[in-house]
């Protein structure tokens, strides 16, 4: 993804350094340029991206199978591709994905199905819709008391359905009972179970209940003969079991051996260890006021329920009746579901007017506007305006929050308090980061893979950073950086880097140059002027140095093909060096 040996800062004596001693550049001490990768002890250029496939997909997900292997899942319009092969069509609406128990669960408001790594499967088991027919046989048998029958379906994962309607009652009087017209199930049904509803004598008492009779170990046979005596029948609670398949929903999450789904203001959850069974009473109404859920995320041991105008947290300890739902904030929410990301131990999302961060560190956690945004909030807000019809998307990549808005990307480096505005030739429709840390994104031309090209093909045009103390070495006085404001232009090739300080953003009068050559950052001497790497060498300009206060610039490459990095708002004093 990056070349790790282009620049190496071994000794910065007398040069620009952000530490108190002029030694190695440390990762958390330098202004971060997105197309320059700052590593402990070195600076290296990032690579670009290249075409991965020609499918302009709508979203992607990495499915980790039980054996640890992975499959890249892409939705392209109404089709689902697995590792580039079409596996399903006719999909209406965008799918949400979640991996649980070695299976990929896929859901939206129109579909709910499972991908097992090889085949599509039905998610959940619908109950038989009609009763079987029970008649008394002429053949002698052991059943004696009145019985009525019902049937359930069982799928290939062992999930049993709710029961069918009950048949009419028959009284066999020591005859066998023939069951006919037993329904067969759909895909993945491997057997059917037979139950009888009867009053039997058990332990000297009459017991009216449901009793397990037997099973049909296929999905084709439509008849069954009951010749089971009351003495060997085993009670069953199947009539009381609620094994409904999941309803349609927009969002999905697995937590504590359950599947959670959400739509509008409703949160639904499966039985424990039974992701295909959603009892009718397994739901939570999350403050119904027209405020729709836009995402489900895990943070520590909480389910964070993000809505358009509020945020809630659900603690799922013990039985569902013991769960605790708290409103974290009732005025800040996320109207853009695809902007929600887990960044380190925080959740970041784009709200109505700013970026927000969720910190669940205390029992009564609050959602806070990130304090480090405050000093540059007004400038950032101009970048966060979402045009009608635009769908912002995001990714957590390389410890940074990538946010696409319109035709550009904002990259937020939480650790360095840095924002970068980054322009791609085509604005991505989605991002996806794989477990092996590859970044994919989709544009009109197809799906791109970031970091595998030797050519940098993006353009960074702006960056914002909150500064730290600066030590200019023995030749300067240390002052506090108040704020940095930067512009970026396209990258060029060259083996030298220069830092230029001046007072004017466009004319950069009174500049001073620091040269970064072959791994070193050096002072210029004599007259000060604009210096470049590569073969170009423009004329120098004479300047009288004074206290610099507003501006600096870094350049890579030549005058004809520069990469420029501008800084604004530095407060310091600097002496001319002979």
PDB file of C-alpha atoms in Angstrom, residues 381-387:
ATOM      1  CA  UNK A 381     -18.905  22.586   8.310  1.00  0.00           C
ATOM      2  CA  UNK A 382     -18.534  24.094   4.855  1.00  0.00           C
ATOM      3  CA  UNK A 383     -17.268  20.693   3.707  1.00  0.00           C
ATOM      4  CA  UNK A 384     -20.074  18.743   5.343  1.00  0.00           C
ATOM      5  CA  UNK A 385     -22.942  20.138   3.298  1.00  0.00           C
ATOM      6  CA  UNK A 386     -24.878  17.298   1.645  1.00  0.00           C
ATOM      7  CA  UNK A 387     -26.665  18.125  -1.606  1.00  0.00           C
TER       8      UNK A 387
END
